[in-house]
């Protein structure tokens, strides 16, 4: 499917008064091919609106679809509304041509209660617990990625008109590298942890066992339909869970790819794909899961959270949010403009951590706008409709009180530290955009309205893992003598003894005490043997 045509791309400043300016970055679609009009009527509009806030110029970028068919407007109750309100209402609606469900009409109805019950039975039989089973499934998943990379790129192009470079870097290679990291570290991540212990437990064994939750539900999103579904799914498998995955129905080609390929490569009893739209998702949420991982909008996130509370099910909610970008006068404006616009324009701004508005001085604003004009012309040319590097808009997101990401462009450490200390966001990136997502040692997640929990790298494994604490005591006479102070009859002497044993001290950890004692004992024996031989001579 070809994208809507675009006549121009430009950045321009419109003065409102002496202090307030509006900066527009637009890619207009005025000439849509009539043969495509019934398939997609989404214009690509990216605009940046500025206003003065506490002495700073605030620039907000938005990517939104609009110009819907009259029939769709009538269906959604939009007829008669002012054009502005119609555009606002359209921002969070399903695009024309997108089906509400990916389930084929020829498919037999699926009893989701039975599906989830069988998933619990699979977990209870211990199928997913062995490390070797997990490793085999992850290796099979790696084969799926490598053997079907072209098909994945094609599905992304069909759903989003994603160019090959973005599809490979942001989805397929991203998934492959994350899976390599998991396979390389699986044994270490899964082994029991032995934390430090205090004096009172120096003769005991203190252990944290990493055990799977059980049956995990992973609900994907439309904007990165493969990465946001398959990455947490791989983490859930690595942790030993049975996984039910629900791909987004709005990215139909990717949902079809997942539904067709996962059963060919993975254990069908332990990894189950549920296709469908809101009705199927609603029915899924009525079932009891041991963990729910959801990526999407806040409104649906609240529904997922409410459904989870009925069964006290733990959740991770990746909800996104508008991400502010601070720019001061110390930075290289040309480089900054490229990094900000790249972060905004990849996937046509349909990225939960895309930079959305800029906070800067008026002087920086003028320099940034001029630089941005040149960058856009360099990247997309005089006529962006001929550029193969622009995606198609499916949907857009709304402002969040606490963003998923905050961007800061400054070479002054005190400025960066001040913003870090006095703002709240899921994460931060300094002097670049988006790139922090590629650091698998950094947890990725939101705070407040932008989400609950985190994942990526080992954090994904930990997200789907229950940390089961265990204290293992022995029957040594010394340990029992110390422990007997807790037994009746109680006396002040016993109380003082217990208090002394339990007191926290600034001493080295006893974690390596057995090794230290062994070393000291060995050194003592060696010294004794050496002394005895010397005396004997």
Short mmCIF file of C-alpha atoms in Angstrom, two decimals:
data_model
loop_
_atom_site.label_atom_id
_atom_site.label_comp_id
_atom_site.label_asym_id
_atom_site.label_seq_id
_atom_site.Cartn_x
_atom_site.Cartn_y
_atom_site.Cartn_z
CA UNK A 1 0.00 0.00 0.00
CA UNK A 2 1.41 3.37 -0.98
CA UNK A 3 1.50 6.20 1.56
CA UNK A 4 -0.63 9.31 1.28
CA UNK A 5 1.12 11.80 -0.96
CA UNK A 6 2.75 14.84 0.58
CA UNK A 7 3.28 18.16 -1.11
CA UNK A 8 5.79 19.75 1.20
CA UNK A 9 7.70 19.50 4.43
CA UNK A 10 8.68 22.70 6.17
CA UNK A 11 9.48 24.31 9.48
CA UNK A 12 8.29 27.86 9.96
CA UNK A 13 7.79 30.32 12.80
CA UNK A 14 4.56 32.30 13.07
CA UNK A 15 4.73 35.23 15.52
CA UNK A 16 1.63 35.53 17.70
CA UNK A 17 2.90 38.53 19.64
CA UNK A 18 6.29 39.86 20.68
CA UNK A 19 6.98 36.91 23.02
CA UNK A 20 4.98 33.96 21.69
CA UNK A 21 5.86 32.04 18.53
CA UNK A 22 4.35 28.98 16.85
CA UNK A 23 6.74 26.64 15.09
CA UNK A 24 5.22 24.24 12.55
CA UNK A 25 6.84 21.15 11.09
CA UNK A 26 4.34 19.80 8.59
CA UNK A 27 4.14 16.94 6.17
CA UNK A 28 0.82 17.52 4.43
CA UNK A 29 -1.09 14.93 2.40
CA UNK A 30 -3.32 16.91 0.11
CA UNK A 31 -3.43 14.60 -2.88
CA UNK A 32 -4.48 11.14 -1.74
CA UNK A 33 -4.92 8.62 -4.53
CA UNK A 34 -8.61 7.88 -4.86
CA UNK A 35 -7.89 4.17 -5.15
CA UNK A 36 -6.34 4.31 -1.69
CA UNK A 37 -8.87 6.59 -0.07
CA UNK A 38 -10.97 3.75 1.28
CA UNK A 39 -7.90 2.00 2.66
CA UNK A 40 -6.28 4.88 4.49
CA UNK A 41 -7.29 8.48 4.77
CA UNK A 42 -4.67 9.40 7.36
CA UNK A 43 -2.77 12.57 6.70
CA UNK A 44 0.65 12.91 8.22
CA UNK A 45 0.70 16.14 10.18
CA UNK A 46 3.54 16.97 12.52
CA UNK A 47 3.23 20.39 14.08
CA UNK A 48 5.12 22.13 16.85
CA UNK A 49 3.23 24.73 18.85
CA UNK A 50 5.12 27.07 21.19
CA UNK A 51 4.24 29.22 24.15
CA UNK A 52 6.20 31.01 26.88
CA UNK A 53 6.25 29.12 30.19
CA UNK A 54 8.07 30.71 33.12
CA UNK A 55 10.43 32.55 30.80
CA UNK A 56 11.09 29.55 28.56
CA UNK A 57 9.69 28.76 25.13
CA UNK A 58 7.80 25.48 25.10
CA UNK A 59 7.55 23.67 21.78
CA UNK A 60 5.16 20.75 21.45
CA UNK A 61 5.29 18.28 18.57
CA UNK A 62 2.30 16.20 17.60
CA UNK A 63 1.70 13.50 15.03
CA UNK A 64 -1.95 12.85 14.29
CA UNK A 65 -4.21 11.29 11.67
CA UNK A 66 -7.23 13.18 10.42
CA UNK A 67 -9.51 13.77 7.41
CA UNK A 68 -11.76 10.78 8.09
CA UNK A 69 -14.63 9.57 5.84
CA UNK A 70 -18.06 11.01 6.63
CA UNK A 71 -19.43 7.55 7.35
CA UNK A 72 -16.79 7.01 10.00
CA UNK A 73 -17.50 10.43 11.49
CA UNK A 74 -21.20 9.63 11.68
CA UNK A 75 -20.45 6.30 13.32
CA UNK A 76 -18.29 8.00 15.95
CA UNK A 77 -20.66 10.86 16.60
CA UNK A 78 -18.42 13.48 15.05
CA UNK A 79 -20.83 14.99 12.50
CA UNK A 80 -21.57 18.61 13.31
CA UNK A 81 -18.53 19.06 15.53
CA UNK A 82 -16.18 21.97 14.83
CA UNK A 83 -13.17 20.89 12.71
CA UNK A 84 -10.76 21.36 15.64
CA UNK A 85 -12.76 19.06 17.92
CA UNK A 86 -13.13 16.54 15.14
CA UNK A 87 -9.35 16.41 14.81
CA UNK A 88 -8.88 16.03 18.55
CA UNK A 89 -11.39 13.21 18.74
CA UNK A 90 -9.75 11.44 15.81
CA UNK A 91 -6.38 11.33 17.56
CA UNK A 92 -7.22 8.21 19.55
CA UNK A 93 -9.44 6.41 17.08
CA UNK A 94 -8.87 3.33 14.95
CA UNK A 95 -7.72 4.37 11.45
CA UNK A 96 -9.90 3.69 8.40
CA UNK A 97 -9.26 0.28 6.93
CA UNK A 98 -8.00 -1.17 10.22
CA UNK A 99 -10.11 -4.09 11.33
CA UNK A 100 -11.17 -4.38 14.92
CA UNK A 101 -10.12 -8.02 15.02
CA UNK A 102 -7.60 -10.16 13.19
CA UNK A 103 -9.61 -13.31 13.75
CA UNK A 104 -10.67 -14.91 10.48
CA UNK A 105 -14.40 -15.35 10.09
CA UNK A 106 -13.77 -18.98 9.15
CA UNK A 107 -12.05 -19.69 12.45
CA UNK A 108 -13.95 -21.62 15.04
CA UNK A 109 -14.87 -19.67 18.18
CA UNK A 110 -12.27 -20.14 20.90
CA UNK A 111 -13.21 -20.63 24.54
CA UNK A 112 -10.60 -18.43 26.20
CA UNK A 113 -11.43 -19.80 29.65
CA UNK A 114 -10.41 -23.25 28.40
CA UNK A 115 -7.28 -21.84 26.77
CA UNK A 116 -6.12 -20.23 30.01
CA UNK A 117 -7.07 -23.31 32.06
CA UNK A 118 -4.90 -25.49 29.80
CA UNK A 119 -2.08 -22.98 30.15
CA UNK A 120 -2.25 -23.30 33.94
CA UNK A 121 -2.25 -27.08 33.59
CA UNK A 122 0.90 -26.91 31.47
CA UNK A 123 2.65 -24.83 34.10
CA UNK A 124 1.48 -27.05 36.96
CA UNK A 125 2.96 -30.07 35.17
CA UNK A 126 6.36 -28.37 35.36
CA UNK A 127 6.92 -28.25 31.61
CA UNK A 128 8.48 -24.78 31.58
CA UNK A 129 10.64 -24.96 34.70
CA UNK A 130 13.78 -26.80 33.45
CA UNK A 131 16.52 -24.46 32.25
CA UNK A 132 17.19 -26.68 29.25
CA UNK A 133 13.56 -26.39 28.11
CA UNK A 134 13.75 -22.62 28.38
CA UNK A 135 17.03 -22.52 26.48
CA UNK A 136 15.64 -24.72 23.71
CA UNK A 137 12.57 -22.50 23.31
CA UNK A 138 14.69 -19.36 23.15
CA UNK A 139 16.99 -20.97 20.58
CA UNK A 140 13.93 -21.88 18.52
CA UNK A 141 12.76 -18.27 18.80
CA UNK A 142 16.17 -17.13 17.56
CA UNK A 143 15.76 -19.41 14.54
CA UNK A 144 12.36 -17.83 13.91
CA UNK A 145 13.94 -14.37 13.90
CA UNK A 146 16.86 -15.26 11.63
CA UNK A 147 14.89 -17.44 9.20
CA UNK A 148 12.02 -14.98 8.84
CA UNK A 149 13.67 -11.58 9.09
CA UNK A 150 12.56 -10.59 5.59
CA UNK A 151 8.98 -11.60 6.38
CA UNK A 152 9.08 -9.51 9.56
CA UNK A 153 10.35 -6.49 7.62
CA UNK A 154 7.62 -7.01 5.01
CA UNK A 155 4.90 -7.20 7.67
CA UNK A 156 6.13 -3.96 9.24
CA UNK A 157 6.16 -2.29 5.83
CA UNK A 158 2.59 -3.42 5.19
CA UNK A 159 1.27 -2.22 8.55
CA UNK A 160 3.31 0.95 9.06
CA UNK A 161 5.15 1.55 5.78
CA UNK A 162 8.25 1.13 7.95
CA UNK A 163 11.41 1.48 5.88
CA UNK A 164 13.85 -1.44 5.97
CA UNK A 165 16.50 0.37 8.00
CA UNK A 166 14.08 1.31 10.79
CA UNK A 167 12.45 -2.13 10.70
CA UNK A 168 15.81 -3.87 11.10
CA UNK A 169 17.32 -1.52 13.69
CA UNK A 170 14.22 -0.97 15.83
CA UNK A 171 12.58 -4.37 15.57
CA UNK A 172 14.35 -7.41 14.12
CA UNK A 173 17.98 -6.76 15.13
CA UNK A 174 16.80 -5.29 18.41
CA UNK A 175 14.97 -8.54 19.18
CA UNK A 176 17.90 -10.69 18.04
CA UNK A 177 20.43 -8.84 20.20
CA UNK A 178 18.15 -8.90 23.24
CA UNK A 179 17.67 -12.65 22.80
CA UNK A 180 21.42 -13.22 22.44
CA UNK A 181 21.97 -11.38 25.72
CA UNK A 182 19.33 -13.54 27.42
CA UNK A 183 20.78 -16.80 26.10
CA UNK A 184 24.30 -15.79 27.12
CA UNK A 185 23.24 -15.02 30.69
CA UNK A 186 20.32 -17.39 31.29
CA UNK A 187 22.16 -19.78 33.61
CA UNK A 188 23.56 -16.95 35.73
CA UNK A 189 20.21 -15.13 35.96
CA UNK A 190 18.30 -18.26 36.93
CA UNK A 191 20.66 -19.59 39.60
CA UNK A 192 19.80 -18.94 43.27
CA UNK A 193 21.12 -15.71 44.74
CA UNK A 194 22.98 -15.65 48.04
CA UNK A 195 22.77 -12.20 49.61
CA UNK A 196 24.92 -11.00 52.48
CA UNK A 197 23.93 -12.08 56.00
CA UNK A 198 24.36 -10.73 59.49
CA UNK A 199 26.23 -12.09 62.50
CA UNK A 200 23.19 -13.89 63.87
CA UNK A 201 22.92 -15.94 60.64
CA UNK A 202 26.62 -16.47 59.96
CA UNK A 203 26.24 -20.26 60.23
CA UNK A 204 23.05 -20.39 58.14
CA UNK A 205 22.41 -20.37 54.41
CA UNK A 206 20.46 -17.36 53.09
CA UNK A 207 19.06 -17.94 49.59
CA UNK A 208 16.80 -16.18 47.08
CA UNK A 209 15.30 -18.58 44.55
CA UNK A 210 14.28 -17.23 41.13
CA UNK A 211 11.03 -18.95 40.30
CA UNK A 212 8.46 -18.25 37.55
CA UNK A 213 5.12 -16.67 38.37
CA UNK A 214 3.10 -19.17 36.34
CA UNK A 215 0.95 -18.11 33.39
CA UNK A 216 1.79 -14.65 32.02
CA UNK A 217 -0.35 -12.57 29.67
CA UNK A 218 1.56 -10.27 27.30
CA UNK A 219 -0.52 -7.69 25.39
CA UNK A 220 1.35 -5.95 22.57
CA UNK A 221 0.98 -2.53 20.94
CA UNK A 222 0.52 -1.35 17.36
CA UNK A 223 3.40 1.12 17.04
CA UNK A 224 6.19 -1.46 17.46
CA UNK A 225 4.04 -4.55 16.91
CA UNK A 226 6.85 -7.12 17.01
CA UNK A 227 9.35 -5.67 19.48
CA UNK A 228 6.82 -4.71 22.16
CA UNK A 229 5.21 -8.16 22.03
CA UNK A 230 8.07 -10.58 21.46
CA UNK A 231 10.69 -9.00 23.73
CA UNK A 232 8.65 -9.37 26.96
CA UNK A 233 7.44 -12.77 25.74
CA UNK A 234 11.06 -13.95 25.48
CA UNK A 235 11.74 -12.69 29.00
CA UNK A 236 8.71 -14.54 30.33
CA UNK A 237 9.87 -17.77 28.66
CA UNK A 238 13.40 -17.31 30.02
CA UNK A 239 11.95 -16.96 33.52
CA UNK A 240 10.09 -20.26 33.11
CA UNK A 241 6.53 -19.05 32.59
CA UNK A 242 3.78 -20.24 30.30
CA UNK A 243 2.92 -17.26 28.06
CA UNK A 244 -0.31 -16.15 26.43
CA UNK A 245 0.42 -13.43 23.86
CA UNK A 246 -2.14 -11.03 22.41
CA UNK A 247 -0.82 -9.06 19.39
CA UNK A 248 -2.39 -5.73 18.45
CA UNK A 249 -5.19 -6.05 15.93
CA UNK A 250 -4.30 -2.64 14.46
CA UNK A 251 -1.03 -3.98 13.03
CA UNK A 252 -2.75 -6.79 11.17
CA UNK A 253 0.11 -8.14 9.08
CA UNK A 254 2.38 -8.40 12.13
CA UNK A 255 -0.39 -10.04 14.15
CA UNK A 256 -0.84 -12.59 11.38
CA UNK A 257 2.91 -13.24 11.27
CA UNK A 258 3.00 -13.88 15.02
CA UNK A 259 -0.07 -16.14 14.89
CA UNK A 260 1.38 -18.21 12.06
CA UNK A 261 5.03 -18.43 13.09
CA UNK A 262 5.11 -18.86 16.86
CA UNK A 263 3.26 -22.22 16.76
CA UNK A 264 5.78 -23.49 14.19
CA UNK A 265 8.80 -22.78 16.39
CA UNK A 266 7.65 -22.87 20.02
CA UNK A 267 5.87 -25.31 22.33
CA UNK A 268 2.17 -24.81 21.54
CA UNK A 269 1.14 -25.82 25.06
CA UNK A 270 3.41 -23.24 26.68
CA UNK A 271 3.25 -20.31 24.24
CA UNK A 272 -0.28 -19.51 23.10
CA UNK A 273 -1.28 -16.81 20.62
CA UNK A 274 -4.74 -15.25 21.02
CA UNK A 275 -5.90 -13.21 18.04
CA UNK A 276 -8.70 -10.68 18.08
CA UNK A 277 -9.73 -7.19 19.06
CA UNK A 278 -11.23 -5.47 22.11
CA UNK A 279 -13.80 -8.22 22.69
CA UNK A 280 -11.15 -10.92 22.91
CA UNK A 281 -8.93 -8.74 25.10
CA UNK A 282 -11.85 -8.05 27.44
CA UNK A 283 -12.59 -11.75 27.69
CA UNK A 284 -8.92 -12.52 28.34
CA UNK A 285 -8.82 -10.04 31.20
CA UNK A 286 -11.68 -11.87 32.90
CA UNK A 287 -9.41 -14.91 33.29
CA UNK A 288 -6.96 -15.45 36.11
CA UNK A 289 -3.33 -14.91 35.18
CA UNK A 290 -0.26 -14.94 37.39
CA UNK A 291 1.27 -11.90 35.67
CA UNK A 292 0.07 -9.34 33.12
CA UNK A 293 2.38 -7.28 30.91
CA UNK A 294 0.59 -4.57 28.92
CA UNK A 295 1.92 -1.98 26.47
CA UNK A 296 -0.45 0.69 25.18
CA UNK A 297 -2.50 3.72 26.16
CA UNK A 298 -3.39 4.92 29.64
CA UNK A 299 -7.15 4.45 29.30
CA UNK A 300 -6.84 0.77 28.42
CA UNK A 301 -4.02 0.47 30.94
CA UNK A 302 -6.44 1.47 33.68
CA UNK A 303 -8.86 -1.22 32.50
CA UNK A 304 -6.08 -3.81 32.56
CA UNK A 305 -5.03 -2.69 36.04
CA UNK A 306 -8.59 -2.86 37.34
CA UNK A 307 -9.04 -6.36 35.91
CA UNK A 308 -5.76 -7.48 37.50
CA UNK A 309 -6.79 -6.29 40.95
CA UNK A 310 -9.72 -8.72 40.99
CA UNK A 311 -7.23 -11.59 41.20
CA UNK A 312 -4.41 -9.61 42.89
CA UNK A 313 -2.35 -10.19 39.76
CA UNK A 314 0.94 -8.25 39.53
CA UNK A 315 1.31 -6.11 36.41
CA UNK A 316 3.75 -4.17 34.30
CA UNK A 317 2.14 -1.28 32.42
CA UNK A 318 4.14 0.45 29.69
CA UNK A 319 1.93 3.43 28.89
CA UNK A 320 4.18 6.02 27.29
CA UNK A 321 3.64 9.75 27.43
CA UNK A 322 4.67 13.02 25.86
CA UNK A 323 8.41 13.50 26.38
CA UNK A 324 9.80 17.01 26.99
CA UNK A 325 13.15 18.08 25.58
CA UNK A 326 15.25 20.81 27.24
CA UNK A 327 17.86 22.59 25.11
CA UNK A 328 20.20 25.31 26.36
CA UNK A 329 22.65 27.54 24.54
CA UNK A 330 25.76 25.46 25.27
CA UNK A 331 25.07 22.69 22.75
CA UNK A 332 25.90 22.19 19.08
CA UNK A 333 22.57 23.22 17.53
CA UNK A 334 23.10 21.38 14.23
CA UNK A 335 23.82 18.07 15.96
CA UNK A 336 21.03 18.66 18.48
CA UNK A 337 18.50 19.34 15.71
CA UNK A 338 19.44 16.10 13.96
CA UNK A 339 19.17 14.04 17.14
CA UNK A 340 15.85 15.57 18.19
CA UNK A 341 14.26 15.29 14.73
CA UNK A 342 15.53 11.74 14.26
CA UNK A 343 13.95 10.76 17.57
CA UNK A 344 10.72 12.45 16.52
CA UNK A 345 10.47 11.27 12.92
CA UNK A 346 11.36 7.58 13.24
CA UNK A 347 8.12 5.64 12.89
CA UNK A 348 6.47 9.04 12.11
CA UNK A 349 6.61 10.02 15.76
CA UNK A 350 4.67 6.93 16.80
CA UNK A 351 7.20 6.10 19.51
CA UNK A 352 6.27 6.25 23.17
CA UNK A 353 9.56 8.00 23.98
CA UNK A 354 9.64 10.35 20.98
CA UNK A 355 10.59 13.94 21.88
CA UNK A 356 7.35 15.92 21.75
CA UNK A 357 8.02 19.47 22.89
CA UNK A 358 11.08 21.61 23.44
CA UNK A 359 11.89 23.89 26.37
CA UNK A 360 14.40 26.57 25.39
CA UNK A 361 15.15 30.28 25.30
CA UNK A 362 13.93 32.43 22.40
CA UNK A 363 17.46 32.68 21.03
CA UNK A 364 17.88 28.90 21.05
CA UNK A 365 14.44 28.51 19.49
CA UNK A 366 15.38 30.63 16.47
CA UNK A 367 18.62 28.72 15.94
CA UNK A 368 16.88 25.37 16.40
CA UNK A 369 14.11 26.18 13.90
CA UNK A 370 16.60 27.27 11.24
CA UNK A 371 18.70 24.15 11.79
CA UNK A 372 15.59 21.94 11.73
CA UNK A 373 14.52 23.32 8.35
CA UNK A 374 17.86 22.40 6.85
CA UNK A 375 17.86 18.95 8.42
CA UNK A 376 14.37 18.08 7.15
CA UNK A 377 15.26 19.23 3.64
CA UNK A 378 18.47 17.20 3.75
CA UNK A 379 16.68 14.06 4.93
CA UNK A 380 13.43 14.13 2.97
CA UNK A 381 14.15 16.51 0.08
CA UNK A 382 11.94 19.19 -1.44
CA UNK A 383 9.09 16.70 -1.94
CA UNK A 384 8.80 14.27 0.99
CA UNK A 385 6.16 12.24 -0.88
CA UNK A 386 9.04 10.71 -2.82
CA UNK A 387 10.95 9.77 0.34
CA UNK A 388 10.84 6.06 1.23
CA UNK A 389 11.87 6.88 4.80
CA UNK A 390 8.54 8.14 6.18
CA UNK A 391 6.11 5.77 7.87
CA UNK A 392 2.30 5.96 7.90
CA UNK A 393 0.42 7.31 10.90
CA UNK A 394 -1.84 4.86 12.73
CA UNK A 395 -2.51 6.69 15.96
CA UNK A 396 -1.14 9.28 18.40
CA UNK A 397 -0.72 9.68 22.10
CA UNK A 398 -1.69 12.29 24.61
CA UNK A 399 0.18 14.41 27.14
CA UNK A 400 1.33 12.74 30.36
CA UNK A 401 1.95 14.43 33.69
CA UNK A 402 5.02 12.26 34.30
CA UNK A 403 6.59 11.42 30.94
CA UNK A 404 8.15 8.11 30.06
CA UNK A 405 11.35 9.92 29.06
CA UNK A 406 12.89 13.35 29.61
CA UNK A 407 15.55 14.66 27.24
CA UNK A 408 18.18 17.22 28.21
CA UNK A 409 20.62 18.87 25.79
CA UNK A 410 23.31 20.73 27.72
CA UNK A 411 27.06 20.56 28.29
CA UNK A 412 26.72 22.00 31.80
CA UNK A 413 26.79 19.32 34.48
CA UNK A 414 25.05 21.56 37.01
CA UNK A 415 22.11 22.12 34.61
CA UNK A 416 21.75 18.39 33.98
CA UNK A 417 22.00 17.61 37.71
CA UNK A 418 19.39 20.25 38.54
CA UNK A 419 16.91 18.77 36.04
CA UNK A 420 17.59 15.22 37.24
CA UNK A 421 16.96 16.22 40.86
CA UNK A 422 13.85 18.31 40.26
CA UNK A 423 11.84 16.37 37.68
CA UNK A 424 10.03 13.03 37.59
CA UNK A 425 10.10 10.77 34.55
CA UNK A 426 10.44 7.10 33.73
CA UNK A 427 13.94 7.63 32.38
CA UNK A 428 16.28 10.24 30.95
CA UNK A 429 18.67 10.67 28.06
CA UNK A 430 21.22 13.49 27.95
CA UNK A 431 22.35 15.01 24.63
CA UNK A 432 20.54 12.45 22.48
CA UNK A 433 17.11 10.89 21.96
CA UNK A 434 15.84 7.29 21.88
CA UNK A 435 19.33 5.77 22.20
CA UNK A 436 18.96 4.89 25.89
CA UNK A 437 16.52 2.17 24.82
CA UNK A 438 19.43 0.29 23.30
CA UNK A 439 21.32 -0.04 26.60
CA UNK A 440 20.10 -3.40 27.88
CA UNK A 441 21.61 -2.82 31.33
CA UNK A 442 19.25 0.13 31.87
CA UNK A 443 15.72 -0.74 33.07
CA UNK A 444 13.09 0.79 30.78
CA UNK A 445 9.73 1.80 32.25
CA UNK A 446 7.45 4.60 33.34
CA UNK A 447 6.38 6.30 36.53
CA UNK A 448 2.96 7.56 37.53
CA UNK A 449 0.68 7.91 34.51
CA UNK A 450 3.43 6.76 32.13
CA UNK A 451 3.56 3.26 33.55
CA UNK A 452 4.31 0.73 36.27
CA UNK A 453 7.34 -1.54 36.32
CA UNK A 454 10.22 -1.91 33.87
CA UNK A 455 11.95 -4.33 31.53
CA UNK A 456 14.89 -4.79 29.07
CA UNK A 457 17.88 -7.05 29.60
CA UNK A 458 18.01 -8.78 32.97
CA UNK A 459 15.19 -6.54 34.18
CA UNK A 460 12.83 -8.37 31.79
CA UNK A 461 13.84 -11.69 33.36
CA UNK A 462 13.39 -10.23 36.84
CA UNK A 463 9.99 -8.78 35.90
CA UNK A 464 8.62 -12.24 35.19
CA UNK A 465 10.42 -13.83 38.17
CA UNK A 466 9.21 -14.19 41.74
CA UNK A 467 12.02 -13.76 44.25
CA UNK A 468 11.39 -16.52 46.79
CA UNK A 469 13.38 -15.95 49.98
CA UNK A 470 14.62 -18.91 51.99
CA UNK A 471 16.62 -19.31 55.23
CA UNK A 472 18.30 -22.70 55.67
CA UNK A 473 19.45 -23.51 59.21
CA UNK A 474 21.43 -26.49 60.42
CA UNK A 475 21.62 -28.39 63.71
CA UNK A 476 25.13 -27.43 64.78
CA UNK A 477 25.58 -27.21 68.59
CA UNK A 478 26.99 -23.68 68.34
CA UNK A 479 24.05 -22.45 66.29
CA UNK A 480 21.53 -24.07 68.61
CA UNK A 481 23.29 -22.63 71.66
CA UNK A 482 22.98 -19.13 70.24
CA UNK A 483 19.42 -19.76 69.07
CA UNK A 484 18.32 -21.12 72.44
CA UNK A 485 18.33 -17.58 73.83
CA UNK A 486 14.87 -17.14 72.23
CA UNK A 487 13.33 -20.00 74.22
CA UNK A 488 11.37 -19.52 77.49
CA UNK A 489 11.76 -18.90 80.30
CA UNK A 490 12.62 -15.33 79.28
CA UNK A 491 15.22 -13.41 81.27
CA UNK A 492 16.95 -10.07 80.95
CA UNK A 493 20.19 -11.93 80.32
CA UNK A 494 18.67 -13.72 77.32
CA UNK A 495 17.16 -10.47 76.04
CA UNK A 496 20.53 -8.73 76.21
CA UNK A 497 22.17 -11.65 74.43
CA UNK A 498 19.61 -11.67 71.60
CA UNK A 499 19.80 -7.89 71.27
CA UNK A 500 23.57 -8.09 70.94
CA UNK A 501 23.33 -10.81 68.26
CA UNK A 502 20.68 -8.94 66.26
CA UNK A 503 22.37 -5.53 66.40
CA UNK A 504 23.39 -4.15 63.01
CA UNK A 505 27.11 -3.45 62.82
CA UNK A 506 29.32 -1.75 60.25
CA UNK A 507 31.26 -4.93 59.66
CA UNK A 508 32.33 -6.70 56.47
CA UNK A 509 29.73 -9.00 54.96
CA UNK A 510 29.63 -12.57 56.25
CA UNK A 511 28.83 -13.80 52.76
CA UNK A 512 32.40 -15.00 52.27
CA UNK A 513 33.01 -16.04 55.90
CA UNK A 514 33.15 -19.80 55.13
CA UNK A 515 35.83 -19.17 52.50
CA UNK A 516 37.76 -16.95 54.91
CA UNK A 517 37.60 -19.57 57.67
CA UNK A 518 38.75 -22.26 55.22
CA UNK A 519 41.67 -20.08 54.15
CA UNK A 520 42.66 -19.32 57.76
CA UNK A 521 42.38 -22.99 58.71
CA UNK A 522 44.45 -24.04 55.70
CA UNK A 523 47.08 -21.42 56.46
CA UNK A 524 47.18 -22.55 60.08
CA UNK A 525 47.64 -26.20 59.15
CA UNK A 526 50.35 -25.34 56.62
CA UNK A 527 52.18 -23.25 59.18
CA UNK A 528 51.92 -26.05 61.74
CA UNK A 529 53.27 -28.67 59.33
CA UNK A 530 56.10 -26.35 58.30
CA UNK A 531 57.02 -25.67 61.95
CA UNK A 532 56.89 -29.38 62.85
CA UNK A 533 59.19 -30.32 59.97
CA UNK A 534 61.61 -27.53 60.94
CA UNK A 535 61.74 -28.71 64.57
CA UNK A 536 62.16 -32.32 63.49
CA UNK A 537 65.19 -31.41 61.41
#
